[in-house]
Coordinates of C-alpha atoms and ligand atoms in Angstrom, one line a residue:
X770 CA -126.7 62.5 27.3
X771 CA -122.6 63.1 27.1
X772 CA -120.6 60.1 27.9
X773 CA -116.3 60.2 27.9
X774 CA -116.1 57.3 25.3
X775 CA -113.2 55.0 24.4
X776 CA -113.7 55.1 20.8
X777 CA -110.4 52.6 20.5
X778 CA -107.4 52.2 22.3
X779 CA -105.4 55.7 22.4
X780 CA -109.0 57.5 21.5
X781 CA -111.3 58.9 24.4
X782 CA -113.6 61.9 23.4
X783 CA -116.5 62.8 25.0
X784 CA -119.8 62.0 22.7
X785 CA -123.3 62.6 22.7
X786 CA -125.0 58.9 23.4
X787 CA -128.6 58.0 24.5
X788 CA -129.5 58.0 27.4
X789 CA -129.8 54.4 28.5
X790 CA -132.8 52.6 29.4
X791 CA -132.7 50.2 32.3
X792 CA -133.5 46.9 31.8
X793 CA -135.1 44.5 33.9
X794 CA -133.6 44.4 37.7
X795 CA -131.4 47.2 36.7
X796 CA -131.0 50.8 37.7
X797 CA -130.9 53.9 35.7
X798 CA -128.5 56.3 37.9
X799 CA -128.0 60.0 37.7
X800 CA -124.0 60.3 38.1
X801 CA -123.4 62.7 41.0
X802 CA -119.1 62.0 41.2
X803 CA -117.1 59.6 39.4
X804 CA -113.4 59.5 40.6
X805 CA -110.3 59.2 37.8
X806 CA -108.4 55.9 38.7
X807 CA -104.6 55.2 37.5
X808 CA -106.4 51.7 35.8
X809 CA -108.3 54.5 33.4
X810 CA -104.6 56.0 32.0
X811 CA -103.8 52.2 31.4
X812 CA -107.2 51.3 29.9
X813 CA -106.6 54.5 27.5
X814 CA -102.8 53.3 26.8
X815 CA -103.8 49.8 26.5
X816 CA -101.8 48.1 28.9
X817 CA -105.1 47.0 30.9
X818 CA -107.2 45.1 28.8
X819 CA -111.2 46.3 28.0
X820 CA -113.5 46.5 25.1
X821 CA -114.2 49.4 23.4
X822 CA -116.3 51.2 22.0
X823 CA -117.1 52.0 26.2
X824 CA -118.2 54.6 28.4
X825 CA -115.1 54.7 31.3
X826 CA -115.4 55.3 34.9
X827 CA -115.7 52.7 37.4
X828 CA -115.8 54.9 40.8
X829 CA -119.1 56.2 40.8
X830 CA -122.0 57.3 43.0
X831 CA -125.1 59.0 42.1
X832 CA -129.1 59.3 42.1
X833 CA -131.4 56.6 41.4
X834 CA -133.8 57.8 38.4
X835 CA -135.5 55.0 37.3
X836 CA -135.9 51.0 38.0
X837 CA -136.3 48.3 35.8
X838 CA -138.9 45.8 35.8
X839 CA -138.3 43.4 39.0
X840 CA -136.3 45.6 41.0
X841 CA -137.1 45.8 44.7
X842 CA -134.5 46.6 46.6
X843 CA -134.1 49.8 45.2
X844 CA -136.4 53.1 44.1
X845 CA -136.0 56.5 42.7
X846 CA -134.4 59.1 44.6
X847 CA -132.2 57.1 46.7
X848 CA -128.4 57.5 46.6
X849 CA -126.5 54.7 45.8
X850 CA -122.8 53.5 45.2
X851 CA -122.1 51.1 42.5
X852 CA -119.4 48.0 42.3
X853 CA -118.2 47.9 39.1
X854 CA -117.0 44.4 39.4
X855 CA -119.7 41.8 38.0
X856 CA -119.0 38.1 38.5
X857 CA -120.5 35.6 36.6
X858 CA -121.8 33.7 39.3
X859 CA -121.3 30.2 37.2
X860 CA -117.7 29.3 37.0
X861 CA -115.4 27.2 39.3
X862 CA -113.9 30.3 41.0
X863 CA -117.7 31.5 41.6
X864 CA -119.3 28.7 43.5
X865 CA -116.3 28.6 45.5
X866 CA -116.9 32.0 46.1
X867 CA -113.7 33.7 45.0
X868 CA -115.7 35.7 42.7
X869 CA -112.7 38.2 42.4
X870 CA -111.6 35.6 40.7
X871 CA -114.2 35.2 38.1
X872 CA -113.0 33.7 35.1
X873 CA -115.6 36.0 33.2
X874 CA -115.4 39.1 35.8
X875 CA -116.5 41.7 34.0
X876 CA -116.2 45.6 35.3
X877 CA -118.7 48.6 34.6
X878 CA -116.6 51.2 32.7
X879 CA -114.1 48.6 31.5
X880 CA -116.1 45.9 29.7
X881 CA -119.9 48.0 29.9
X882 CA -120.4 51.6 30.1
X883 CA -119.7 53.7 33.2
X884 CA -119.9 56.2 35.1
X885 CA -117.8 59.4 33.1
X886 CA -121.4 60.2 31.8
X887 CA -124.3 62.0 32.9
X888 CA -126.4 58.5 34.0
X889 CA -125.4 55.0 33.8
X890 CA -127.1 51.7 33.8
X891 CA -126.5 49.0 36.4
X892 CA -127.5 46.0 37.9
X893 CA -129.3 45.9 41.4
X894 CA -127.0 43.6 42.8
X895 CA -124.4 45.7 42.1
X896 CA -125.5 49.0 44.2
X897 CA -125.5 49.7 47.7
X898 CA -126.9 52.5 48.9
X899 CA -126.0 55.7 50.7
X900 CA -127.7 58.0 53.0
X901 CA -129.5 61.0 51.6
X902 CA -127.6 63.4 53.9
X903 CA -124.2 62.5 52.9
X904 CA -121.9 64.6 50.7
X905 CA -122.6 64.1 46.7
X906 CA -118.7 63.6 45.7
X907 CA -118.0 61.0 48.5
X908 CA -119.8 58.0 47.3
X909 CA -117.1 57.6 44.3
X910 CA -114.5 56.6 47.0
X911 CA -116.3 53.3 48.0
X912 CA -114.9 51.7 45.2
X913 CA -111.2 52.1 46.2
X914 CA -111.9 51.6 49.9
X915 CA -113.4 48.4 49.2
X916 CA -110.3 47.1 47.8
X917 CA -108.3 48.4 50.8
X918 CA -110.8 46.5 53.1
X919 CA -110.3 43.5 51.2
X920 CA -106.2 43.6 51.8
X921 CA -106.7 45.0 55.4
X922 CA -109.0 41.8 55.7
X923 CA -106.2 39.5 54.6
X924 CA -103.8 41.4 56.3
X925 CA -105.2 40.0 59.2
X926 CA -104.4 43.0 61.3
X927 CA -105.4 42.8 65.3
X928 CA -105.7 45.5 67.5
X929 CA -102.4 47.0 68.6
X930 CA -101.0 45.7 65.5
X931 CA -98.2 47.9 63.5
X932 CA -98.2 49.0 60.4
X933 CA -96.3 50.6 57.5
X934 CA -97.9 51.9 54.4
X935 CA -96.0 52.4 51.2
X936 CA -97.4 54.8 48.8
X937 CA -99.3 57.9 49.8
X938 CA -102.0 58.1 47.2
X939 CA -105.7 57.1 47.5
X940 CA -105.4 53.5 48.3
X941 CA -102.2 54.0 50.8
X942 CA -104.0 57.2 52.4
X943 CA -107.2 54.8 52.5
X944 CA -105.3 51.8 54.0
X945 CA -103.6 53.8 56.7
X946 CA -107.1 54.8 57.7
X947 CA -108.6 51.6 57.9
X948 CA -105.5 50.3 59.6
X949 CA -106.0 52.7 62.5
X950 CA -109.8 51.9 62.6
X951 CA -109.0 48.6 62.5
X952 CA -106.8 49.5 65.9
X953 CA -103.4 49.6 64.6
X954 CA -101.7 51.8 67.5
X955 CA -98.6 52.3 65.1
X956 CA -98.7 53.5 60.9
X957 CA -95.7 54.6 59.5
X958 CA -96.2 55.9 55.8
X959 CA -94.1 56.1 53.5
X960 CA -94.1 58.1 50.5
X961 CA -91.9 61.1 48.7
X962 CA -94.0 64.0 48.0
X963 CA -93.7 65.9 51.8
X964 CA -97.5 67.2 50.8
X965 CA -98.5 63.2 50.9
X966 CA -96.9 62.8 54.3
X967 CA -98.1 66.1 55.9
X968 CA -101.6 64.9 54.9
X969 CA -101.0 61.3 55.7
X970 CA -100.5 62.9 59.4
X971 CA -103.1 64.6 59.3
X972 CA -104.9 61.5 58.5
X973 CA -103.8 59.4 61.6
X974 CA -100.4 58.2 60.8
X975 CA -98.6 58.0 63.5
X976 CA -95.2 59.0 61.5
X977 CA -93.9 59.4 58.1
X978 CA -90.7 59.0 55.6
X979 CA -89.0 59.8 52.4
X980 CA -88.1 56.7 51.0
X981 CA -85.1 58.8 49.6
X982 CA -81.8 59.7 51.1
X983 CA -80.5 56.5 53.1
X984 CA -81.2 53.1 53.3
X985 CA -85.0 53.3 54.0
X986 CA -84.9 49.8 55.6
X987 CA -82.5 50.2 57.8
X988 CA -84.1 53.9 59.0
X989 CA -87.3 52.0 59.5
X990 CA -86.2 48.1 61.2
X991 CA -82.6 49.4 62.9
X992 CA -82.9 49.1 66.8
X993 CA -83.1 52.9 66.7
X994 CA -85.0 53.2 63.4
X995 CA -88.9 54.7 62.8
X996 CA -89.8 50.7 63.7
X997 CA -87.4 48.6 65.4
X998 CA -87.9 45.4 63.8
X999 CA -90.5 46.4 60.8
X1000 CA -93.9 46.1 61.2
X1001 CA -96.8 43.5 61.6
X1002 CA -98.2 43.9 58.5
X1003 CA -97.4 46.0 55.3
X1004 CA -99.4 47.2 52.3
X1005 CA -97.8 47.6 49.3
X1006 CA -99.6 50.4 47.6
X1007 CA -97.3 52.3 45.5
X1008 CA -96.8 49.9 42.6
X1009 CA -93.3 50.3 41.6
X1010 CA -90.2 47.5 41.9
X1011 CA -88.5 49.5 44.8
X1012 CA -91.6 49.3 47.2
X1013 CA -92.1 45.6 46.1
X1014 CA -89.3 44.8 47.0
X1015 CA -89.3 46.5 50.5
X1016 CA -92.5 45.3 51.3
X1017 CA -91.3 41.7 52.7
X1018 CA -88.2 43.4 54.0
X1019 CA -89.8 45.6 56.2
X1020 CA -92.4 43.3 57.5
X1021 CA -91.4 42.0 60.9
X1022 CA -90.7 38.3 62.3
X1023 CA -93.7 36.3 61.4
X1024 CA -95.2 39.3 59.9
X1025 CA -97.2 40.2 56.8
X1026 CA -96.6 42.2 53.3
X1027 CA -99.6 42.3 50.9
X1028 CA -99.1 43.7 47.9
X1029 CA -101.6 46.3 46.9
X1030 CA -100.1 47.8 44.1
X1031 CA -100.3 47.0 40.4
X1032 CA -97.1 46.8 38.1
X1033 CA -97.0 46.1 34.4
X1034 CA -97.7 42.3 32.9
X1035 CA -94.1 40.5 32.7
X1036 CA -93.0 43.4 35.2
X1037 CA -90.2 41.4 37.3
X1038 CA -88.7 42.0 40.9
X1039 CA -86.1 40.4 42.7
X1040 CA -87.1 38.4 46.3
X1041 CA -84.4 36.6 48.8
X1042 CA -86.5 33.8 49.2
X1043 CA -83.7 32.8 52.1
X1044 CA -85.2 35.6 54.4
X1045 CA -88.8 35.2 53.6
X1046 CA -88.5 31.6 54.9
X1047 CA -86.0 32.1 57.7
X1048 CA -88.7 35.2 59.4
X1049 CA -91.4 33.4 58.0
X1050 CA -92.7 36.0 56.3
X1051 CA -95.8 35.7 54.6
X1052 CA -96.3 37.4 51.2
X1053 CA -99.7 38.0 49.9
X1054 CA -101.6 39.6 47.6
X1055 CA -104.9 41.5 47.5
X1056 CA -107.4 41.7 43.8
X1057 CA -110.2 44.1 43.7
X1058 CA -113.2 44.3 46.3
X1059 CA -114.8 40.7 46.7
X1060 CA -117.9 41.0 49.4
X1061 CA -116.7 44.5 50.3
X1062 CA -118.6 47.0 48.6
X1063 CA -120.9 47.0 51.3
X1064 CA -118.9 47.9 54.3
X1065 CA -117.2 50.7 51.8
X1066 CA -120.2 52.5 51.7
X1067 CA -121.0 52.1 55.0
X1068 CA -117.4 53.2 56.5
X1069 CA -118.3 56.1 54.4
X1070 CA -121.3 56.7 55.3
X1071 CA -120.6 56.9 58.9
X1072 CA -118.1 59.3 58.0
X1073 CA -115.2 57.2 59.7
X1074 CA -113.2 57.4 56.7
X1075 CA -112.0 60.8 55.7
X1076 CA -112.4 61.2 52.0
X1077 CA -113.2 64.7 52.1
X1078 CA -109.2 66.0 51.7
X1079 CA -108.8 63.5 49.1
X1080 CA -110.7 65.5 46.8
X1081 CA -107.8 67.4 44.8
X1082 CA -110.1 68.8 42.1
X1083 CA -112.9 68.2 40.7
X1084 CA -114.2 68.8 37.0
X1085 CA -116.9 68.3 34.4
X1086 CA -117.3 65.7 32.0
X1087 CA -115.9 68.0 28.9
X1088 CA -112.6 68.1 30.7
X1089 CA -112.7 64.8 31.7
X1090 CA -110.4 63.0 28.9
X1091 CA -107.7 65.5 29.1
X1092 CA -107.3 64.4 32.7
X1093 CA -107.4 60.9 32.6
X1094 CA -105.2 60.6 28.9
X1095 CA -102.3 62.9 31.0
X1096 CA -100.5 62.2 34.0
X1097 CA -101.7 62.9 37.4
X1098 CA -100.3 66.4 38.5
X1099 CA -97.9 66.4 41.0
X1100 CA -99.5 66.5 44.5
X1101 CA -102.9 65.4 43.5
X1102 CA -104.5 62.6 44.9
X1103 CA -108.1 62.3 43.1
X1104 CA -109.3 64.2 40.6
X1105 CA -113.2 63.4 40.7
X1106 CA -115.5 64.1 37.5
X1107 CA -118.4 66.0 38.4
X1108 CA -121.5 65.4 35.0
X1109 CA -123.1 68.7 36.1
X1110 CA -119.8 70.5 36.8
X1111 CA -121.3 71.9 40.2
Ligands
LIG438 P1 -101.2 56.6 43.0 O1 -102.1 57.7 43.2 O2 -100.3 56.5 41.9 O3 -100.4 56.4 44.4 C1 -99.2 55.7 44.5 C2 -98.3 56.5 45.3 O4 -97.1 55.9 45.5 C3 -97.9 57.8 44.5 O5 -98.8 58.8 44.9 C4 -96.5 58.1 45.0 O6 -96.5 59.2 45.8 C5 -96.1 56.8 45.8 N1 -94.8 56.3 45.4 C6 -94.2 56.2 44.2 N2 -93.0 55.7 44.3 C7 -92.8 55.4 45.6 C8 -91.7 54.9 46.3 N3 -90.6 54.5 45.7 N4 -91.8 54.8 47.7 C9 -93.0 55.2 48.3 N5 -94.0 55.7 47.6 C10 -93.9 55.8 46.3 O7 -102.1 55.3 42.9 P2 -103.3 54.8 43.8 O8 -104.6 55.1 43.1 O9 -103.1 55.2 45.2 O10 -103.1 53.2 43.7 C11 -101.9 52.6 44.2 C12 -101.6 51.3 43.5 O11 -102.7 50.4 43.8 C13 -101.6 51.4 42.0 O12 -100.6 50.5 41.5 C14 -103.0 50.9 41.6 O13 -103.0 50.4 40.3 C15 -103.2 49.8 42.6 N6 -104.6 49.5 42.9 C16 -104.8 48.2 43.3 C17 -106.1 47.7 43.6 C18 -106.3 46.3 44.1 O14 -107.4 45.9 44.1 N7 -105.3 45.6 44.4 C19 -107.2 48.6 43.6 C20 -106.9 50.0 43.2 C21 -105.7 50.4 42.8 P3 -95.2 60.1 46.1 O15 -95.0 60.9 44.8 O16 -95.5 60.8 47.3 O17 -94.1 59.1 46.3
LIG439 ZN1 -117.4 33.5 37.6

């Protein structure tokens, strides 16, 4: 079978590999979609630590083709979505039951091969699965949504709450969804590219900025700004110094920021801890997907999450390590990696 393999840091190619055989309580799955993540530039570069020689691609969905000795839960044929994210179920963090937190988390198509290949091997526990009705390519979104569950769960967002968003890509165009599922009656998000915020309105934002031109705060919290006062909760889910940074300052009274977004290891930002404490704002932050998978695939199945124009092009596996080595093109939101190029 072909598999997109980093050889070494700063060397992906796409190799011919065998075709994995699945061990016992693990599942051999036929890769319909596996979506291109910013984490797989920074695996590439480096700057995200994994161990090579690996197959990448840890947003995938696909076709069970054949089970392991001991598996039950799961048979051939069905569609199912995988979590990479495989916690050792032994250390401290574990039996606490932060198993985000795993002290030996290890990730399918990070540490173990993934899913930029025509089938990979997984274990049981870590697929859910998906209706046989539903659309091939949108099973490699649960992934990503189940990380934005997770920070909408510890956003602690209540019906009526209000909202802003920073960062229109796939986990700020996720995050405003769920936040308006979740019954936020206001979501303000904010991003540059005017393509981003015509789709984020499209998507159930109730308004949009530019972050450019002007003192975004003060165009947002002003008494005659987008949100007088900032908002009850905001994600953080850009990534970059300037939207850490406005994330607590745009938060209302009392209210929430949780930061989303990854930066670079020794990255630093500037916080007034003065005007955290006098609002009593409460800064948090939100790791992967733990005991969210599930509800992912379900949101998705049901179809309440839009993933459908998220999908800014999709490609075969032989074109895959162009597109993850260079930068996303302007515009695009996901690029998803179709094995059979259909
Ligand atoms: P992405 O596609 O790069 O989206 C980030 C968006 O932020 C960009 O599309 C960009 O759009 C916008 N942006 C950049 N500078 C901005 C600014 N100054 N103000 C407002 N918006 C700005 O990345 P993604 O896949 O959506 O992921 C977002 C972040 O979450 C990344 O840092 C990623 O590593 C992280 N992440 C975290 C988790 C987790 O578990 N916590 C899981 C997955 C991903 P414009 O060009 O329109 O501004
Ligand atoms: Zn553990």
């Amino acid at each position: 079978m072909k598999a997109v393999r980093l050889e070494a840091t700063g060397k992906l190619q796409l190799s011919e590999v065998e075709k994995p055989a699945p061990g016992p309580g693990e599942l051999l799955v036929r890769i319909e979609a596996c979506g291109i993540c910013g984490t797989d530039r920074h695996i590439f570069h480096g700057e995200f630590p994994s161990k090579p020689p690996v197959t990448l691609g840890h947003e995938f969905a696909g076709i069970v083709e054949t089970v392991g000795p001991g598996v039950t839960n799961f048979r051939p044929g069905m569609r199912v979505t995988g979590d990479p994210n495989i916690s050792c179920g032994g250390c401290e963090e574990c039996r606490r039951g932060r198993v985000n937190l795993c002290r030996k988390l290890q990730a399918i198509g990070i540490h173990r091969d993934g899913g930029f290949a025509d089938y990979v091997c997984m274990p049981q526990s870590q697929a859910f699965a998906l209706p046989s009705d539903l659309d091939p390519l949108h099973g490699a979104f649960c992934e990503p949504l189940a990380c934005c569950i997770h920070g909408v769960d510890l956003g602690g967002l209540q019906t009526g709450s209000s909202v802003i968003v920073l960062g229109g890509g796939v986990i700020g165009l996720l995050t405003l969804q769920l936040a308006r599922f979740a019954g936020a009656t206001r979501v303000l998000l904010v991003t540059r590219s005017s393509e981003k915020r015509r789709l984020a309105e499209s998507l159930g934002a109730t308004a949009t900025a530019d972050p450019g031109g002007g003192d975004i705060i003060a165009r947002i919290t002003a008494d005659n700004g987008l949100l007088p006062g900032g908002a009850d909760v905001v994600f953080e889910c850009a990534g970059v110094a300037e939207t850490m940074q406005q994330a607590p300052r745009l938060a209302r009274r009392g209210g929430t920021a949780v930061i989303l977004g990854v930066m670079a290891q020794g990255a630093k930002i500037e916080i007034e801890p003065f005007d955290l404490l006098f609002r009593e704002i409460r800064l948090i932050t939100s790791f992967v997907n733990p005991f969210t998978h599930g509800r992912a695939a379900d949101l998705i199945a049901s179809g309440e999450i839009r993933v459908e124009p998220l999908i800014s092009r999709r490609i075969g596996l032989a074109e895959a390590p162009e597109a993850i080595v260079n930068p996303a093109r302007s515009g695009e939101i996901r690029v998803l990696v179709v094995p059979d190029g259909k």
